[in-house]
mmCIF file of N, CA and C in Angstrom:
data_model
loop_
_atom_site.group_PDB
_atom_site.id
_atom_site.type_symbol
_atom_site.label_atom_id
_atom_site.label_comp_id
_atom_site.label_asym_id
_atom_site.label_seq_id
_atom_site.Cartn_x
_atom_site.Cartn_y
_atom_site.Cartn_z
ATOM 1 N N UNK A 172 50.737 -169.717 -25.057
ATOM 2 C CA UNK A 172 50.571 -169.350 -23.930
ATOM 3 C C UNK A 172 51.709 -169.225 -23.089
ATOM 4 N N UNK A 173 52.824 -169.718 -23.350
ATOM 5 C CA UNK A 173 54.167 -169.407 -22.936
ATOM 6 C C UNK A 173 54.658 -168.128 -23.040
ATOM 7 N N UNK A 174 54.371 -167.533 -24.107
ATOM 8 C CA UNK A 174 54.988 -166.466 -24.212
ATOM 9 C C UNK A 174 54.048 -165.438 -23.568
ATOM 10 N N UNK A 175 53.035 -165.573 -23.002
ATOM 11 C CA UNK A 175 52.454 -164.723 -22.095
ATOM 12 C C UNK A 175 52.718 -164.791 -20.682
ATOM 13 N N UNK A 176 53.380 -166.178 -20.261
ATOM 14 C CA UNK A 176 53.627 -166.254 -19.090
ATOM 15 C C UNK A 176 55.006 -165.524 -18.576
ATOM 16 N N UNK A 177 55.980 -165.719 -19.612
ATOM 17 C CA UNK A 177 57.318 -165.165 -19.463
ATOM 18 C C UNK A 177 57.301 -163.694 -18.840
ATOM 19 N N UNK A 178 56.509 -162.597 -19.454
ATOM 20 C CA UNK A 178 56.557 -161.498 -18.853
ATOM 21 C C UNK A 178 55.817 -161.388 -17.548
ATOM 22 N N UNK A 179 54.747 -162.183 -17.382
ATOM 23 C CA UNK A 179 54.132 -162.157 -16.047
ATOM 24 C C UNK A 179 54.894 -162.749 -14.875
ATOM 25 N N UNK A 180 55.660 -163.611 -15.229
ATOM 26 C CA UNK A 180 56.889 -164.387 -14.510
ATOM 27 C C UNK A 180 57.949 -163.404 -13.829
ATOM 28 N N UNK A 181 58.521 -162.665 -15.187
ATOM 29 C CA UNK A 181 59.644 -161.825 -14.973
ATOM 30 C C UNK A 181 59.276 -160.672 -14.300
ATOM 31 N N UNK A 182 58.172 -159.954 -14.458
ATOM 32 C CA UNK A 182 57.788 -158.841 -13.773
ATOM 33 C C UNK A 182 57.374 -159.120 -12.376
ATOM 34 N N UNK A 183 56.704 -159.966 -12.130
ATOM 35 C CA UNK A 183 56.217 -160.462 -10.663
ATOM 36 C C UNK A 183 57.625 -160.784 -9.950
ATOM 37 N N UNK A 184 58.593 -161.339 -10.489
ATOM 38 C CA UNK A 184 59.952 -161.479 -9.790
ATOM 39 C C UNK A 184 60.664 -160.367 -9.338
ATOM 40 N N UNK A 185 60.637 -159.327 -10.733
ATOM 41 C CA UNK A 185 61.342 -158.123 -10.470
ATOM 42 C C UNK A 185 60.713 -157.304 -9.322
ATOM 43 N N UNK A 186 59.302 -157.197 -9.038
ATOM 44 C CA UNK A 186 58.609 -156.459 -8.096
ATOM 45 C C UNK A 186 58.874 -157.151 -6.802
ATOM 46 N N UNK A 187 58.785 -158.368 -6.830
ATOM 47 C CA UNK A 187 58.960 -159.225 -5.675
ATOM 48 C C UNK A 187 60.468 -159.032 -5.046
ATOM 49 N N UNK A 188 61.179 -158.848 -5.914
ATOM 50 C CA UNK A 188 62.669 -158.577 -5.314
ATOM 51 C C UNK A 188 62.593 -157.160 -4.887
ATOM 52 N N UNK A 189 62.158 -156.085 -5.392
ATOM 53 C CA UNK A 189 61.981 -154.799 -4.881
ATOM 54 C C UNK A 189 61.225 -154.728 -3.480
ATOM 55 N N UNK A 190 59.910 -155.290 -3.593
ATOM 56 C CA UNK A 190 59.059 -155.425 -2.415
ATOM 57 C C UNK A 190 59.696 -156.303 -1.364
ATOM 58 N N UNK A 191 60.362 -157.410 -1.458
ATOM 59 C CA UNK A 191 60.358 -158.134 -0.193
ATOM 60 C C UNK A 191 61.744 -158.457 0.047
ATOM 61 N N UNK A 192 62.892 -158.621 -0.931
ATOM 62 C CA UNK A 192 64.163 -158.718 -0.613
ATOM 63 C C UNK A 192 64.741 -157.337 -0.144
ATOM 64 N N UNK A 193 64.614 -156.450 -1.209
ATOM 65 C CA UNK A 193 65.336 -155.146 -0.961
ATOM 66 C C UNK A 193 64.887 -154.445 0.442
ATOM 67 N N UNK A 194 63.855 -154.749 1.038
ATOM 68 C CA UNK A 194 63.596 -153.850 2.145
ATOM 69 C C UNK A 194 64.250 -154.572 3.565
ATOM 70 N N UNK A 195 64.673 -155.904 3.237
ATOM 71 C CA UNK A 195 65.327 -156.646 4.252
ATOM 72 C C UNK A 195 66.919 -156.148 4.301
ATOM 73 N N UNK A 196 67.180 -155.656 3.205
ATOM 74 C CA UNK A 196 68.735 -155.005 3.007
ATOM 75 C C UNK A 196 68.843 -153.662 3.517
ATOM 76 N N UNK A 197 67.679 -153.034 3.955
ATOM 77 C CA UNK A 197 67.789 -151.655 4.424
ATOM 78 C C UNK A 197 68.498 -151.421 5.740
ATOM 79 N N UNK A 198 69.569 -150.562 5.945
ATOM 80 C CA UNK A 198 70.602 -150.608 6.992
ATOM 81 C C UNK A 198 69.772 -150.038 8.262
ATOM 82 N N UNK A 199 70.061 -150.442 9.688
ATOM 83 C CA UNK A 199 69.375 -149.864 10.521
ATOM 84 C C UNK A 199 69.587 -148.288 10.645
ATOM 85 N N UNK A 200 68.374 -147.598 11.054
ATOM 86 C CA UNK A 200 68.435 -145.991 11.055
ATOM 87 C C UNK A 200 66.952 -145.612 11.628
ATOM 88 N N UNK A 201 66.907 -144.396 11.690
ATOM 89 C CA UNK A 201 65.756 -143.636 12.362
ATOM 90 C C UNK A 201 64.435 -143.796 11.195
ATOM 91 N N UNK A 202 64.765 -143.918 10.068
ATOM 92 C CA UNK A 202 63.891 -143.898 8.844
ATOM 93 C C UNK A 202 63.626 -145.420 8.142
ATOM 94 N N UNK A 203 64.113 -146.227 8.977
ATOM 95 C CA UNK A 203 64.157 -147.676 8.354
ATOM 96 C C UNK A 203 62.660 -148.319 8.006
ATOM 97 N N UNK A 204 61.806 -148.270 9.003
ATOM 98 C CA UNK A 204 60.436 -148.750 8.703
ATOM 99 C C UNK A 204 59.778 -147.825 7.696
ATOM 100 N N UNK A 205 60.116 -146.559 7.572
ATOM 101 C CA UNK A 205 59.512 -145.795 6.576
ATOM 102 C C UNK A 205 59.761 -145.949 5.439
ATOM 103 N N UNK A 206 61.149 -146.205 4.928
ATOM 104 C CA UNK A 206 61.715 -146.936 3.837
ATOM 105 C C UNK A 206 61.346 -148.023 3.435
ATOM 106 N N UNK A 207 61.156 -148.918 4.027
ATOM 107 C CA UNK A 207 60.782 -150.520 4.159
ATOM 108 C C UNK A 207 59.194 -150.167 3.531
ATOM 109 N N UNK A 208 58.280 -149.302 4.277
ATOM 110 C CA UNK A 208 56.879 -149.270 3.904
ATOM 111 C C UNK A 208 56.815 -148.614 2.319
ATOM 112 N N UNK A 209 58.077 -147.622 2.130
ATOM 113 C CA UNK A 209 57.865 -147.111 0.858
ATOM 114 C C UNK A 209 57.964 -148.346 -0.159
ATOM 115 N N UNK A 210 58.917 -148.926 -0.172
ATOM 116 C CA UNK A 210 59.467 -149.675 -1.171
ATOM 117 C C UNK A 210 58.466 -150.971 -1.375
ATOM 118 N N UNK A 211 57.710 -151.570 -0.401
ATOM 119 C CA UNK A 211 56.797 -152.495 -0.392
ATOM 120 C C UNK A 211 55.667 -151.925 -1.020
ATOM 121 N N UNK A 212 54.805 -150.872 -0.822
ATOM 122 C CA UNK A 212 53.982 -150.141 -1.309
ATOM 123 C C UNK A 212 53.971 -149.713 -2.796
ATOM 124 N N UNK A 213 55.424 -149.107 -3.125
ATOM 125 C CA UNK A 213 55.568 -148.982 -4.562
ATOM 126 C C UNK A 213 55.799 -150.224 -5.260
ATOM 127 N N UNK A 214 56.528 -151.054 -4.604
ATOM 128 C CA UNK A 214 56.405 -152.620 -5.471
ATOM 129 C C UNK A 214 54.908 -153.097 -5.699
ATOM 130 N N UNK A 215 54.133 -153.124 -4.843
ATOM 131 C CA UNK A 215 52.857 -153.367 -4.870
ATOM 132 C C UNK A 215 51.987 -152.728 -5.828
ATOM 133 N N UNK A 216 51.944 -151.331 -5.853
ATOM 134 C CA UNK A 216 51.482 -150.636 -6.555
ATOM 135 C C UNK A 216 51.672 -150.557 -8.001
ATOM 136 N N UNK A 217 53.018 -150.335 -8.191
ATOM 137 C CA UNK A 217 53.650 -150.690 -9.611
ATOM 138 C C UNK A 217 53.265 -152.050 -10.246
ATOM 139 N N UNK A 218 53.300 -153.212 -9.569
ATOM 140 C CA UNK A 218 53.024 -154.494 -9.908
ATOM 141 C C UNK A 218 51.696 -154.357 -10.240
ATOM 142 N N UNK A 219 50.831 -153.950 -9.461
ATOM 143 C CA UNK A 219 49.280 -154.038 -10.069
ATOM 144 C C UNK A 219 48.965 -153.175 -10.956
ATOM 145 N N UNK A 220 49.522 -152.061 -11.132
ATOM 146 C CA UNK A 220 49.120 -151.393 -12.388
ATOM 147 C C UNK A 220 49.583 -151.883 -13.451
ATOM 148 N N UNK A 221 50.778 -152.362 -13.454
ATOM 149 C CA UNK A 221 51.391 -152.975 -14.677
ATOM 150 C C UNK A 221 50.339 -154.285 -15.009
ATOM 151 N N UNK A 222 50.023 -155.131 -13.923
ATOM 152 C CA UNK A 222 49.197 -156.274 -14.204
ATOM 153 C C UNK A 222 47.863 -156.053 -14.588
ATOM 154 N N UNK A 223 47.328 -155.013 -14.392
ATOM 155 C CA UNK A 223 46.148 -154.687 -14.881
ATOM 156 C C UNK A 223 46.179 -154.143 -16.401
ATOM 157 N N UNK A 224 47.184 -153.386 -16.419
ATOM 158 C CA UNK A 224 47.322 -152.969 -17.978
ATOM 159 C C UNK A 224 47.634 -154.335 -19.066
ATOM 160 N N UNK A 225 48.491 -154.985 -18.567
ATOM 161 C CA UNK A 225 48.846 -156.389 -19.332
ATOM 162 C C UNK A 225 47.669 -156.992 -19.634
ATOM 163 N N UNK A 226 46.674 -157.295 -18.294
ATOM 164 C CA UNK A 226 45.572 -158.104 -18.449
ATOM 165 C C UNK A 226 44.400 -157.568 -19.690
ATOM 166 N N UNK A 227 44.653 -156.070 -19.489
ATOM 167 C CA UNK A 227 43.463 -155.545 -20.395
ATOM 168 C C UNK A 227 43.673 -155.578 -21.863
ATOM 169 N N UNK A 228 45.185 -155.726 -22.193
ATOM 170 C CA UNK A 228 45.639 -155.814 -23.511
ATOM 171 C C UNK A 228 45.677 -157.115 -24.086
ATOM 172 N N UNK A 229 45.668 -158.299 -23.226
ATOM 173 C CA UNK A 229 45.525 -159.613 -23.603
ATOM 174 C C UNK A 229 43.917 -159.699 -23.771
ATOM 175 N N UNK A 230 43.326 -159.405 -23.070
ATOM 176 C CA UNK A 230 42.015 -159.534 -23.355
ATOM 177 C C UNK A 230 41.141 -158.410 -23.422
ATOM 178 N N UNK A 231 40.906 -157.521 -24.270
ATOM 179 C CA UNK A 231 40.335 -156.235 -24.207
ATOM 180 C C UNK A 231 38.785 -156.440 -24.362
ATOM 181 N N UNK A 232 38.327 -155.431 -23.578
ATOM 182 C CA UNK A 232 37.016 -155.521 -23.166
ATOM 183 C C UNK A 232 36.276 -155.161 -24.377
ATOM 184 N N UNK A 233 36.811 -153.983 -25.211
ATOM 185 C CA UNK A 233 36.232 -153.454 -26.196
ATOM 186 C C UNK A 233 37.146 -153.558 -27.355
ATOM 187 N N UNK A 234 36.359 -154.317 -28.607
ATOM 188 C CA UNK A 234 37.083 -154.399 -29.684
ATOM 189 C C UNK A 234 37.039 -153.452 -30.804
ATOM 190 N N UNK A 235 37.702 -153.545 -31.924
ATOM 191 C CA UNK A 235 37.908 -152.510 -33.112
ATOM 192 C C UNK A 235 36.234 -152.341 -33.285
ATOM 193 N N UNK A 236 36.071 -151.105 -33.893
ATOM 194 C CA UNK A 236 34.629 -150.871 -34.413
ATOM 195 C C UNK A 236 35.208 -150.431 -35.833
ATOM 196 N N UNK A 237 34.533 -151.280 -36.855
ATOM 197 C CA UNK A 237 34.976 -151.118 -38.251
ATOM 198 C C UNK A 237 33.461 -150.647 -38.741
ATOM 199 N N UNK A 238 33.585 -149.558 -39.905
ATOM 200 C CA UNK A 238 32.281 -149.247 -40.284
ATOM 201 C C UNK A 238 32.027 -150.463 -41.184
ATOM 202 N N UNK A 239 30.539 -150.335 -41.464
ATOM 203 C CA UNK A 239 30.069 -151.405 -42.466
ATOM 204 C C UNK A 239 30.851 -151.591 -43.842
ATOM 205 N N UNK A 240 31.113 -150.578 -44.358
ATOM 206 C CA UNK A 240 31.826 -150.538 -45.634
ATOM 207 C C UNK A 240 32.829 -151.529 -45.497
ATOM 208 N N UNK A 241 33.982 -150.995 -44.445
ATOM 209 C CA UNK A 241 35.286 -151.871 -44.331
ATOM 210 C C UNK A 241 35.105 -153.278 -43.882
ATOM 211 N N UNK A 242 33.930 -153.737 -43.131
ATOM 212 C CA UNK A 242 33.545 -155.185 -43.045
ATOM 213 C C UNK A 242 33.245 -155.895 -44.270
ATOM 214 N N UNK A 243 32.330 -155.144 -45.153
ATOM 215 C CA UNK A 243 32.147 -155.771 -46.414
ATOM 216 C C UNK A 243 33.399 -155.887 -47.283
ATOM 217 N N UNK A 244 34.150 -154.722 -47.571
ATOM 218 C CA UNK A 244 35.278 -154.671 -48.167
ATOM 219 C C UNK A 244 36.118 -155.917 -47.799
ATOM 220 N N UNK A 245 36.609 -156.026 -46.584
ATOM 221 C CA UNK A 245 37.391 -157.183 -45.985
ATOM 222 C C UNK A 245 36.872 -158.564 -46.477
ATOM 223 N N UNK A 246 35.663 -158.618 -46.190
ATOM 224 C CA UNK A 246 34.986 -159.887 -46.488
ATOM 225 C C UNK A 246 34.912 -160.202 -47.879
ATOM 226 N N UNK A 247 34.955 -159.201 -48.808
ATOM 227 C CA UNK A 247 35.077 -159.428 -50.220
ATOM 228 C C UNK A 247 36.622 -159.863 -50.573
ATOM 229 N N UNK A 248 37.498 -159.107 -50.010
ATOM 230 C CA UNK A 248 38.749 -159.473 -50.272
ATOM 231 C C UNK A 248 39.354 -160.949 -49.754
ATOM 232 N N UNK A 249 38.638 -161.181 -48.655
ATOM 233 C CA UNK A 249 39.113 -162.604 -47.970
ATOM 234 C C UNK A 249 38.375 -163.765 -48.552
ATOM 235 N N UNK A 250 37.219 -163.523 -49.573
ATOM 236 C CA UNK A 250 36.575 -164.514 -50.244
ATOM 237 C C UNK A 250 35.209 -164.953 -49.367
ATOM 238 N N UNK A 251 35.005 -164.209 -48.351
ATOM 239 C CA UNK A 251 33.651 -164.607 -47.779
ATOM 240 C C UNK A 251 32.610 -164.044 -48.615
ATOM 241 N N UNK A 252 31.381 -164.804 -48.279
ATOM 242 C CA UNK A 252 30.283 -164.309 -48.896
ATOM 243 C C UNK A 252 29.095 -163.719 -48.064
ATOM 244 N N UNK A 253 28.907 -162.457 -48.084
ATOM 245 C CA UNK A 253 28.356 -161.647 -47.149
ATOM 246 C C UNK A 253 26.832 -161.556 -47.772
ATOM 247 N N UNK A 254 25.747 -161.830 -46.967
ATOM 248 C CA UNK A 254 24.458 -161.996 -47.080
ATOM 249 C C UNK A 254 23.777 -160.793 -46.814
#
């Protein structure tokens, strides 16, 4: 479980820095609000995209589809009795 927690924390902190800390460091100027908005939306979108991909790989909705012959061959090789 800890192995799955490390990438989650690392990427959340990374995109949090980009979306929260860096916008605070933008110098004053005519486009300051726009640049802040772009950084926050980019960070949120990238984190959400990464999170959805990461979660779908941890718990896939569709498993591998093996032909029946392959299942019987694997079961025989591993010593299971198929009825």
